[in-house]
GROMACS .gro file of C-alpha atoms in nm:
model
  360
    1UNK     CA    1  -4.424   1.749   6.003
    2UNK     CA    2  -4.165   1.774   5.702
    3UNK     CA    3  -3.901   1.461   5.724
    4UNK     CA    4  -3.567   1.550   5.756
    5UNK     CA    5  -3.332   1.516   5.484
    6UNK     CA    6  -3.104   1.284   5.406
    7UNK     CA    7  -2.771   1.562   5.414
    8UNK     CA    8  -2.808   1.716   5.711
    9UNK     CA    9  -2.791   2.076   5.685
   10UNK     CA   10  -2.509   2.143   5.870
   11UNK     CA   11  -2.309   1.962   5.628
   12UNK     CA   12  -2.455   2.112   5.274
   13UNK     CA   13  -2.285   2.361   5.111
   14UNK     CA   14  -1.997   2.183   5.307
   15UNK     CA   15  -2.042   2.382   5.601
   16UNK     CA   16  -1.948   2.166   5.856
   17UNK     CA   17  -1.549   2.135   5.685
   18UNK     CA   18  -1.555   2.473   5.580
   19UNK     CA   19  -1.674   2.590   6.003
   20UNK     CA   20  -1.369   2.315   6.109
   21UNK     CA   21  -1.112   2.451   5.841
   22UNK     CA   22  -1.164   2.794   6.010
   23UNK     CA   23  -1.162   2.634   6.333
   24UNK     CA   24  -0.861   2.464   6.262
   25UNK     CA   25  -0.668   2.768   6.096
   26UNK     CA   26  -0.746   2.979   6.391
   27UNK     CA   27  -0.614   2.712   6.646
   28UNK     CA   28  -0.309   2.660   6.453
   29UNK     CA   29  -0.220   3.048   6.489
   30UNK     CA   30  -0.309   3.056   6.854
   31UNK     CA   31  -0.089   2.769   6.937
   32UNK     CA   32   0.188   2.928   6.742
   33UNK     CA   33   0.167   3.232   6.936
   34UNK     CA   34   0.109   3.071   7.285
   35UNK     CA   35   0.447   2.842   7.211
   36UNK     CA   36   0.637   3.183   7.179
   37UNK     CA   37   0.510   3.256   7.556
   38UNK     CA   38   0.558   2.955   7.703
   39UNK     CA   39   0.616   2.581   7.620
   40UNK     CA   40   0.418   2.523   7.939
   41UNK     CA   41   0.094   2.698   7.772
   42UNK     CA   42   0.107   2.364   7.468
   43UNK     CA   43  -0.147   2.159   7.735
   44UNK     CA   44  -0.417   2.476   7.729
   45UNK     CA   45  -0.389   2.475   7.386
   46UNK     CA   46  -0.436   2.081   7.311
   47UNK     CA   47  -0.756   2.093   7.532
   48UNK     CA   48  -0.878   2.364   7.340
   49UNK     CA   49  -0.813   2.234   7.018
   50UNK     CA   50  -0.941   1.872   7.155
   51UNK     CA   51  -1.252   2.011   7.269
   52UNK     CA   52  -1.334   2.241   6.994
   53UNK     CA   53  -1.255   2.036   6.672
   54UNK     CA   54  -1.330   1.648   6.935
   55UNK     CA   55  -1.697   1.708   6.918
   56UNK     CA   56  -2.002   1.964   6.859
   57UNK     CA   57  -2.258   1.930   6.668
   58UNK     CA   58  -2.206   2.322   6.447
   59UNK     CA   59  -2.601   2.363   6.499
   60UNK     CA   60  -2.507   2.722   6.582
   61UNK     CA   61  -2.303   2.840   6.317
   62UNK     CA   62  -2.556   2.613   6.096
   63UNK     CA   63  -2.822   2.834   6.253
   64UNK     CA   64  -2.659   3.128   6.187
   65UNK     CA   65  -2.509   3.032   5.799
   66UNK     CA   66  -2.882   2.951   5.685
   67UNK     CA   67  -3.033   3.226   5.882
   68UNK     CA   68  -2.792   3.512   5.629
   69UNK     CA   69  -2.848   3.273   5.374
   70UNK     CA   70  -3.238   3.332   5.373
   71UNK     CA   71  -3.201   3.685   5.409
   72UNK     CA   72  -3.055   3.742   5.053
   73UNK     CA   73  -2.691   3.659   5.193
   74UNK     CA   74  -2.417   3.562   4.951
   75UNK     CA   75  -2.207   3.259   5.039
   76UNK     CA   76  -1.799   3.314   5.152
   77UNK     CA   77  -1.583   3.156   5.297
   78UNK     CA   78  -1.530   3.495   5.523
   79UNK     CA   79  -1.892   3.495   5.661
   80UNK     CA   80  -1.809   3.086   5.741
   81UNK     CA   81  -1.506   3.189   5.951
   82UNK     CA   82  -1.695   3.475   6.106
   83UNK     CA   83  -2.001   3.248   6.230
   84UNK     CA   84  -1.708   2.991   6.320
   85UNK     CA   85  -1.680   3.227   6.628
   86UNK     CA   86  -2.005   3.090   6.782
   87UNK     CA   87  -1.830   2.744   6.830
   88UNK     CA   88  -1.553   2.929   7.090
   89UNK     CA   89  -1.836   3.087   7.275
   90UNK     CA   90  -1.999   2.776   7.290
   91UNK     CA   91  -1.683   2.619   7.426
   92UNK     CA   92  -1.645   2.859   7.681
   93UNK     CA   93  -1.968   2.794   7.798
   94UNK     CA   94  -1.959   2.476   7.818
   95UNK     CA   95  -1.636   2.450   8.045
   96UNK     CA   96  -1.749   2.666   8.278
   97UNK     CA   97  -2.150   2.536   8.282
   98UNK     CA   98  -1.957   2.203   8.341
   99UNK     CA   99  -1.725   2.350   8.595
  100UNK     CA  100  -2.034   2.535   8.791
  101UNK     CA  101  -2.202   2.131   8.781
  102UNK     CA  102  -1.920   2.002   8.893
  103UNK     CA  103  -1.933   1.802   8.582
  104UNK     CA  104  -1.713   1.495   8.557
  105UNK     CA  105  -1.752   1.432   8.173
  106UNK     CA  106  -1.821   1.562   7.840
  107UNK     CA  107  -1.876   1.428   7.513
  108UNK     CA  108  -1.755   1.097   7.703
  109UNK     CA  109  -1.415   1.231   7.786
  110UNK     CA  110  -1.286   1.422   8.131
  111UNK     CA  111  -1.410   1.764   8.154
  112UNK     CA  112  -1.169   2.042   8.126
  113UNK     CA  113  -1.152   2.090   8.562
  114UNK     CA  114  -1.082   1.741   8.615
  115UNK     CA  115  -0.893   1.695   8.301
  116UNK     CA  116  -0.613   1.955   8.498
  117UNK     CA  117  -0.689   1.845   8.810
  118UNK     CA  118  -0.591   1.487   8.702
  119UNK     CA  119  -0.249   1.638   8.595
  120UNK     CA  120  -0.177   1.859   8.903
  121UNK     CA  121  -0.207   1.495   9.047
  122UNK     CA  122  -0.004   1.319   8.805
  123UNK     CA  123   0.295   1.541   8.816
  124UNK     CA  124   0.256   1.609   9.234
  125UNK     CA  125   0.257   1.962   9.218
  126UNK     CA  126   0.219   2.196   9.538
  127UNK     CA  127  -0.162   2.302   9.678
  128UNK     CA  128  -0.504   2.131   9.601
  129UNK     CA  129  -0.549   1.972   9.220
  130UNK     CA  130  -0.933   2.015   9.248
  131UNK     CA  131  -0.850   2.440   9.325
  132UNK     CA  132  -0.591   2.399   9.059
  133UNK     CA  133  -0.851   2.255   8.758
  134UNK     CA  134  -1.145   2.475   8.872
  135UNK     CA  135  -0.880   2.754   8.813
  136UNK     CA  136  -0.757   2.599   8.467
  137UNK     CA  137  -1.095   2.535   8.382
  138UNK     CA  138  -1.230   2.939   8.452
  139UNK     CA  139  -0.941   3.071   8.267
  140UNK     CA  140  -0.947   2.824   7.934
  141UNK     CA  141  -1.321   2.908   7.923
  142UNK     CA  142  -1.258   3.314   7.980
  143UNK     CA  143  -0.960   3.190   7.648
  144UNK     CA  144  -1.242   3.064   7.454
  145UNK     CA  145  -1.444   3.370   7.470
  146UNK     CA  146  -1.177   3.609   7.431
  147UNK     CA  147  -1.104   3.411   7.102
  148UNK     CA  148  -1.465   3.444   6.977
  149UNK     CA  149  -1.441   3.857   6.983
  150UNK     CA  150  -1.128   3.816   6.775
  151UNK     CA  151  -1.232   3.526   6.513
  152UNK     CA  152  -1.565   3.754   6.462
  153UNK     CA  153  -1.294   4.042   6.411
  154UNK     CA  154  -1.035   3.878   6.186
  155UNK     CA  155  -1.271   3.656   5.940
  156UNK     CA  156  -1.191   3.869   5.659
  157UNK     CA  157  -1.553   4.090   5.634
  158UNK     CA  158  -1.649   4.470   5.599
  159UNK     CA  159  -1.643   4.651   5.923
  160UNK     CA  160  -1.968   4.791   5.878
  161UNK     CA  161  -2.061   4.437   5.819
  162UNK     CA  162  -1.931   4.328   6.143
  163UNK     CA  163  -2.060   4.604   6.329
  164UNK     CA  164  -2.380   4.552   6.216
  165UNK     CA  165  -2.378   4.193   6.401
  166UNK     CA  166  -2.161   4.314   6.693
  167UNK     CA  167  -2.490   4.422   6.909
  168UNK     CA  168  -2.649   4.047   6.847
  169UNK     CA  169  -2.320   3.895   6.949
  170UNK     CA  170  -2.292   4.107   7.263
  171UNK     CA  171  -2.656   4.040   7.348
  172UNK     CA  172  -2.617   3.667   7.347
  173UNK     CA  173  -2.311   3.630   7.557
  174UNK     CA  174  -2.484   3.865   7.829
  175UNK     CA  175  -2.836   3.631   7.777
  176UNK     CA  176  -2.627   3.326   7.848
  177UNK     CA  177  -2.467   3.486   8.138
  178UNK     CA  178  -2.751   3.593   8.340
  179UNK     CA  179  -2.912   3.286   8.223
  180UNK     CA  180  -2.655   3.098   8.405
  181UNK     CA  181  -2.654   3.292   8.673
  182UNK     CA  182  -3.030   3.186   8.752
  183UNK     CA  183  -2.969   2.829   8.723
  184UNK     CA  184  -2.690   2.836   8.950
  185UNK     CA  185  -2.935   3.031   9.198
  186UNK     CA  186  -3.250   2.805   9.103
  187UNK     CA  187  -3.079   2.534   9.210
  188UNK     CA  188  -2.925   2.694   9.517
  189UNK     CA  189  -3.284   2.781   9.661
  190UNK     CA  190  -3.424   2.504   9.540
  191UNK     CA  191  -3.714   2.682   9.336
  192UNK     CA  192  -3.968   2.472   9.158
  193UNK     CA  193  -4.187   2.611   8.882
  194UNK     CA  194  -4.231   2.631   8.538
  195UNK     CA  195  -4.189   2.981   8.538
  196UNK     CA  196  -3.866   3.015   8.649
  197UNK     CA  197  -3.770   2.660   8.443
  198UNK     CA  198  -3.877   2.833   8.126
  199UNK     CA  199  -3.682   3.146   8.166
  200UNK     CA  200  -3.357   2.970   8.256
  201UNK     CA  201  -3.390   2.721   7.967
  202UNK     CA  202  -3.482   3.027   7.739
  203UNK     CA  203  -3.156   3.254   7.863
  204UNK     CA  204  -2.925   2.999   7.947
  205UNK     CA  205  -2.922   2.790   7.620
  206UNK     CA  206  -3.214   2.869   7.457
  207UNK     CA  207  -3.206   3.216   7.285
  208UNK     CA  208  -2.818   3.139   7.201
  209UNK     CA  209  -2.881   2.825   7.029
  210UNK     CA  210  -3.106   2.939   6.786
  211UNK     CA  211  -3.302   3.258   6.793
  212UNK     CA  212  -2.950   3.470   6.849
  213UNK     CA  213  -2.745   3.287   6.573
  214UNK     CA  214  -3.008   3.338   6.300
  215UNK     CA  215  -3.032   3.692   6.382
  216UNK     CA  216  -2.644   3.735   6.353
  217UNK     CA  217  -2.658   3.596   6.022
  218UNK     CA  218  -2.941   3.829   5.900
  219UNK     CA  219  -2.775   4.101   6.047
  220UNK     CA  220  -2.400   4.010   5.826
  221UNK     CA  221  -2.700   3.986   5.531
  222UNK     CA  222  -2.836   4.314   5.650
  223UNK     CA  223  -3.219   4.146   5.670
  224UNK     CA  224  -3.536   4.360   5.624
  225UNK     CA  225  -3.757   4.352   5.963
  226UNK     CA  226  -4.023   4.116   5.823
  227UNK     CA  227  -3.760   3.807   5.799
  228UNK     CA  228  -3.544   3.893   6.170
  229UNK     CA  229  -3.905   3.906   6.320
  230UNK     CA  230  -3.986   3.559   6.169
  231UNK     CA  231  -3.625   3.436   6.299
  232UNK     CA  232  -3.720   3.576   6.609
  233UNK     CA  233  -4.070   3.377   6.622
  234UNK     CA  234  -3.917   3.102   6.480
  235UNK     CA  235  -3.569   3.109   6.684
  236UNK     CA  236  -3.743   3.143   7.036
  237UNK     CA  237  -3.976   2.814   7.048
  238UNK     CA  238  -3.755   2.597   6.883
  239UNK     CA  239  -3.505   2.714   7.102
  240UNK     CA  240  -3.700   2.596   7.388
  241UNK     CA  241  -3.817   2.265   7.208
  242UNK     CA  242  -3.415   2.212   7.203
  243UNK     CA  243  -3.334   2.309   7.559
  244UNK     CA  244  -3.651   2.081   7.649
  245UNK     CA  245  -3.519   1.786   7.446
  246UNK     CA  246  -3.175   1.852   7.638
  247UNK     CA  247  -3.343   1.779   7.953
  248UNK     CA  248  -3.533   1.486   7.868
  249UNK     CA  249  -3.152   1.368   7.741
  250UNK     CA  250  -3.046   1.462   8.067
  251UNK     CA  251  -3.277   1.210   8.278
  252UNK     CA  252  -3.367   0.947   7.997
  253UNK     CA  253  -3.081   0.984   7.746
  254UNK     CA  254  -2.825   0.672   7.647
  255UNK     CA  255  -2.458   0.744   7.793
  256UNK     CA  256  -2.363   0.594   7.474
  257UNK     CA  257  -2.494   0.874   7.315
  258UNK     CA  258  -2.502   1.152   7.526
  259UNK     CA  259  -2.160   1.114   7.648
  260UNK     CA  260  -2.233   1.178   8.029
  261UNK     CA  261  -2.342   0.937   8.282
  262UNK     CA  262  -2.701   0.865   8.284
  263UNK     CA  263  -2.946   1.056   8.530
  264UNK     CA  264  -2.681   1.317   8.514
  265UNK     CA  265  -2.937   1.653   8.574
  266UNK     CA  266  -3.084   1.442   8.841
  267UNK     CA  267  -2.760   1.433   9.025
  268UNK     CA  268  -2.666   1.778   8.948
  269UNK     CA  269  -2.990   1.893   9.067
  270UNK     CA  270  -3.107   2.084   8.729
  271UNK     CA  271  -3.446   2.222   8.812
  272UNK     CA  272  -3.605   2.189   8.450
  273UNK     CA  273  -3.927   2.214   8.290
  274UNK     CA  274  -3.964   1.819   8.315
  275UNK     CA  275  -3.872   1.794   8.687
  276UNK     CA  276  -4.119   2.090   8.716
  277UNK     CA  277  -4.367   1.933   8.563
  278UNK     CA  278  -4.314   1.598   8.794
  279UNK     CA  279  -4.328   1.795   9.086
  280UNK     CA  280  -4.677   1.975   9.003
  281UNK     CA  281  -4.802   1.619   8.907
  282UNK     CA  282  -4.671   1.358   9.194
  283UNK     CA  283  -4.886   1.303   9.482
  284UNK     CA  284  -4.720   1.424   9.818
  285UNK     CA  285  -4.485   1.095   9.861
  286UNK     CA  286  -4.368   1.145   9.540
  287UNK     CA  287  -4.289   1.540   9.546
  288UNK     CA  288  -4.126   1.417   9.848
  289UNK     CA  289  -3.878   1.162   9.711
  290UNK     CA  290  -3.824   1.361   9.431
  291UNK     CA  291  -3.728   1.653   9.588
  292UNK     CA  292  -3.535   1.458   9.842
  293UNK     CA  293  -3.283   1.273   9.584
  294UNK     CA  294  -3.276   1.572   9.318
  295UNK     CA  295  -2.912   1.713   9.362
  296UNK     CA  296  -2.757   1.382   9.538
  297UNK     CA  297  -2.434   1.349   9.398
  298UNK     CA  298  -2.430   1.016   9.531
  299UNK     CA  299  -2.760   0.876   9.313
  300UNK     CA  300  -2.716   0.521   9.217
  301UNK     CA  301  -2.819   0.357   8.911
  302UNK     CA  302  -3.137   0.265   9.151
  303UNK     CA  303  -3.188   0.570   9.285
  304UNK     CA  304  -3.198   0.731   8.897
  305UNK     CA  305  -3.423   0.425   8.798
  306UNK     CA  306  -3.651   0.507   9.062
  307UNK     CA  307  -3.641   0.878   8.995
  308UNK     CA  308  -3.703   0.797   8.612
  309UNK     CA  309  -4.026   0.601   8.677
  310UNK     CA  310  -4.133   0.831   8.882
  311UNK     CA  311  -4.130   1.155   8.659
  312UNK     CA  312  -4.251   0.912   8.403
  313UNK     CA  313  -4.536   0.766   8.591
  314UNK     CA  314  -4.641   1.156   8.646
  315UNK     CA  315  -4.666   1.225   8.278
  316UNK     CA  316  -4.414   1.477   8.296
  317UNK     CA  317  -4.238   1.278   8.023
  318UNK     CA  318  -4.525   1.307   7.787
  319UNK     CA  319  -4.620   1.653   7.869
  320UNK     CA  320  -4.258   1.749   7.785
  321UNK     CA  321  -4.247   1.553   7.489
  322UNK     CA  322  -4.591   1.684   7.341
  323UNK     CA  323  -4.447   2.070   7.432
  324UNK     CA  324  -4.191   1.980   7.179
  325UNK     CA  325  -4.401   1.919   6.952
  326UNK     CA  326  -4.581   2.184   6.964
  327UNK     CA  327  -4.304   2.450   7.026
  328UNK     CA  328  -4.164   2.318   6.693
  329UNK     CA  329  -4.474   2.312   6.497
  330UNK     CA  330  -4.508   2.671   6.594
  331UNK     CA  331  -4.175   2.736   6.504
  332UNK     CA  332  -4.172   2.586   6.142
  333UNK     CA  333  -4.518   2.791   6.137
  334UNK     CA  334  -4.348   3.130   6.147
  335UNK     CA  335  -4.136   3.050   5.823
  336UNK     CA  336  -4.452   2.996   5.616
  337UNK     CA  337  -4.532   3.353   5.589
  338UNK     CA  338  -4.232   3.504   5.497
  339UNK     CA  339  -4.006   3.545   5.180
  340UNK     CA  340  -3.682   3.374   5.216
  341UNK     CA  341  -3.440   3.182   4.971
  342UNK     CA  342  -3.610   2.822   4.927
  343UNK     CA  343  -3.277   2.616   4.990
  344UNK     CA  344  -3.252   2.766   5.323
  345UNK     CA  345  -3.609   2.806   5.413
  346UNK     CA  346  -3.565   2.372   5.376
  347UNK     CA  347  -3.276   2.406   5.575
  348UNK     CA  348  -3.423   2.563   5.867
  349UNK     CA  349  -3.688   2.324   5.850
  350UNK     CA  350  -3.462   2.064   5.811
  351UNK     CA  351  -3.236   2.228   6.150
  352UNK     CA  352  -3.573   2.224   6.341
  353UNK     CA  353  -3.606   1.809   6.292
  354UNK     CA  354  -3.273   1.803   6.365
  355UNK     CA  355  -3.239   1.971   6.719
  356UNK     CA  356  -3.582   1.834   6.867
  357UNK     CA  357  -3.580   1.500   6.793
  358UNK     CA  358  -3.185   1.434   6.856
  359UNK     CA  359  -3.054   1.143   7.065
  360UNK     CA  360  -2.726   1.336   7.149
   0.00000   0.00000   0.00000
C-alpha cells in the first residue's frame, strides 16, 4: 500500500484555510443577521461557530475538492465555498446523532444538548434543562442543515452548475437520514448481524463520507460516467473501511484522541460490524455477557475492559481490522483503471491512508 504523504491532502492547495475562510465568512453573516433578531440568539450562534470552525477533520469537502479536481475540474475559490457546505451538514448530523446517543461529549468538549442544558441550569430557568437542551440541540442541528442548502446556493457558481450537484446533495442527506433511522431501531430491537451492521454503517456515515462527496464534486466538474463509476467503486468500500475504523475507535480508541470517553459505543449500545462479529464468534457465556452489558450506560472502566478483551479474544478485532484492509485495497484498486488528473488521483490515494488508519 502507497505511504501517505507528508502534506496531507486536505491541506494542499490550501484547502483546509480556504474550506475555514468560507466557513468563517458565512458564520460572520449569520451572526450578523441573527443579532438583528435577537441578542438572545448570540449563544446559538457561538456553539455553531465553536463547533464548526473547534474541530473536524474537512475529509468531506477534501473528498469532494479532489473528487472535481480529477474529473477535469478547475480550481476556485467558489467551488471551495460551495463544498464548504458539507461541513454544516456534517454538523447537523453530528448534534443530533449525539443527541439520539445521548452523547455527553464531543471532540472533548460538552455536546450541544448538555452544553444548553448546563445553561438552563446555570441561569434557573422554568421547566426541565435536559427537555430544554434536547430541544436546543434538534433545532441548532435542523440550523446547520438549513445553512448547508444556502452556502451550496450562495458560493458564487453557475446555476446549472449547482443544479447539476443538487440531486447528489439531496441524495446524501436522505441516505444519512434513513441510515440513522436504522441505527436508532437496531439498537432498539437489539438486532445482531452483519447484515444489518453493514447497511447502517454504509447509510448512516458511510456513503456521505466519501462515495457522495466525490460524486458532488464530479458532478460541479460535470464528470464523464467512466470516472463517477470509479468514485462510486472507490467511494463505497472505503467508506465502509472508515465507518469500520470508527467503530474500532469507538471500543479501543484513546480519549485523548478521540475526544469521548473510552468504550463509548459499548455504552451507547452501537450494534456494529465488530460487536457483530464478537457475537457470531463468542461461545454462549460470552454472547451472553456481551449482550448483557452492551447499552449499559452505567459500564465502568472494568466493565469496558472486560468487554474489550472479550471482543478481542473472539478475533473480532482482527477480522475488522483485516476488512479494512481489504475494503481499502479494493478501493485504491478502482482508481487504477481510470483517467484522472495525477495530483488528485495521489490525493485520493493519499485520503484513503488517511481515513482508515486514523487514531481520531
Amino acid at each position: 500500500m502507497t505511504h501517505a504523504a507528508p502534506v496531507s491532502p486536505v491541506d494542499r492547495a490550501g484547502l483546509r484555510q480556504r474550506v475555514d475562510k468560507a466557513l468563517t465568512e458565512f458564520l460572520a453573516g449569520r451572526r450578523s443577521w441573527m443579532a438583528g433578531i435577537d441578542d438572545a440568539l448570540t449563544p446559538i450562534a457561538e456553539t455553531i461557530e465553536g463547533f464548526v470552525l473547534g474541530g473536524g477533520k474537512r475529509l468531506r469537502p477534501a473528498f469532494a475538492y479532489w473528487g472535481f479536481r480529477g474529473a477535469g475540474g478547475v480550481d476556485a475559490d467558489q467551488v471551495v465555498t460551495a463544498l464548504a457546505a458539507l461541513e454544516f451538514f456534517q454538523a447537523s448530523a453530528l448534534i443530533h446523532d449525539d443527541l439520539m446517543d445521548r452523547s455527553d461529549t464531543r471532540r472533548g468538549e460538552p455536546a450541544v444538548h448538555r452544553r444548553f442544558a448546563t445553561r438552563h441550569r446555570t441561569h434557573g430557568w422554568g421547566g426541565d434543562p435536559d427537555a430544554f437542551g434536547d430541544a436546543a440541540a434538534i433545532l441548532l442541528g435542523d440550523l446547520c442543515l438549513v445553512w448547508s442548502d444556502e452556502l451550496l446556493h450562495s458560493a458564487g457558481l453557475d446555476p446549472h452548475t449547482v443544479a447539476r450537484a443538487r440531486p447528489v446533495f439531496d441524495e446524501m442527506r436522505g441516505e444519512v437520514t434513513v441510515g440513522q433511522y436504522l441505527d436508532v431501531l437496531t439498537q432498539a430491537t437489539g438486532e445482531v448481524s452483519l447484515d444489518r451492521a453493514g447497511k447502517v454503517a454504509r447509510y448512516k456515515s458511510a456513503k456521505y463520507t466519501v462515495e457522495r462527496p466525490l460524486l458532488l464534486g464530479a458532478a460541479l466538474a460535470d464528470a464523464s460516467a467512466d470516472v463517477r463509476t470509479a468514485y462510486s467503486a472507490y467511494g463505497l468500500p472505503l467508506g465502509e473501511a472508515f465507518q469500520l475504523r470508527d467503530d474500532v475507535l469507538g471500543v479501543f480508541g484513546d480519549p485523548a484522541q478521540t475526544g469521548k470517553p473510552a468504550g463509548d459505543d459499548l455504552r451507547e449500545g452501537k450494534r456494529t460490524y465488530l460487536v457483530a462479529a464478537a457475537v457470531q464468534a463468542a461461545d454462549e457465556a460470552g454472547r451472553e455477557l456481551l449482550l448483557g452489558r452492551l447499552g449499559d450506560p452505567e459500564l465502568d472502566e472494568d466493565g469496558v475492559t472486560r468487554l474489550r478483551e472479550l471482543i478481542s479474544g473472539t478475533g473480532a478485532l482482527a477480522r475488522t481490522e483485516q476488512r479494512i484492509v481489504t475494503l481499502t485495497d479494493a478501493a485504491l484498486a478502482a482508481l487504477a483503471g481510470v483517467d484522472l488528473d495525477t495530483e488528485a488521483r495521489q490525493a485520493l490515494v493519499d485520503l484513503a491512508i488517511a481515513a482508515t488508519r486514523r487514531a481520531d
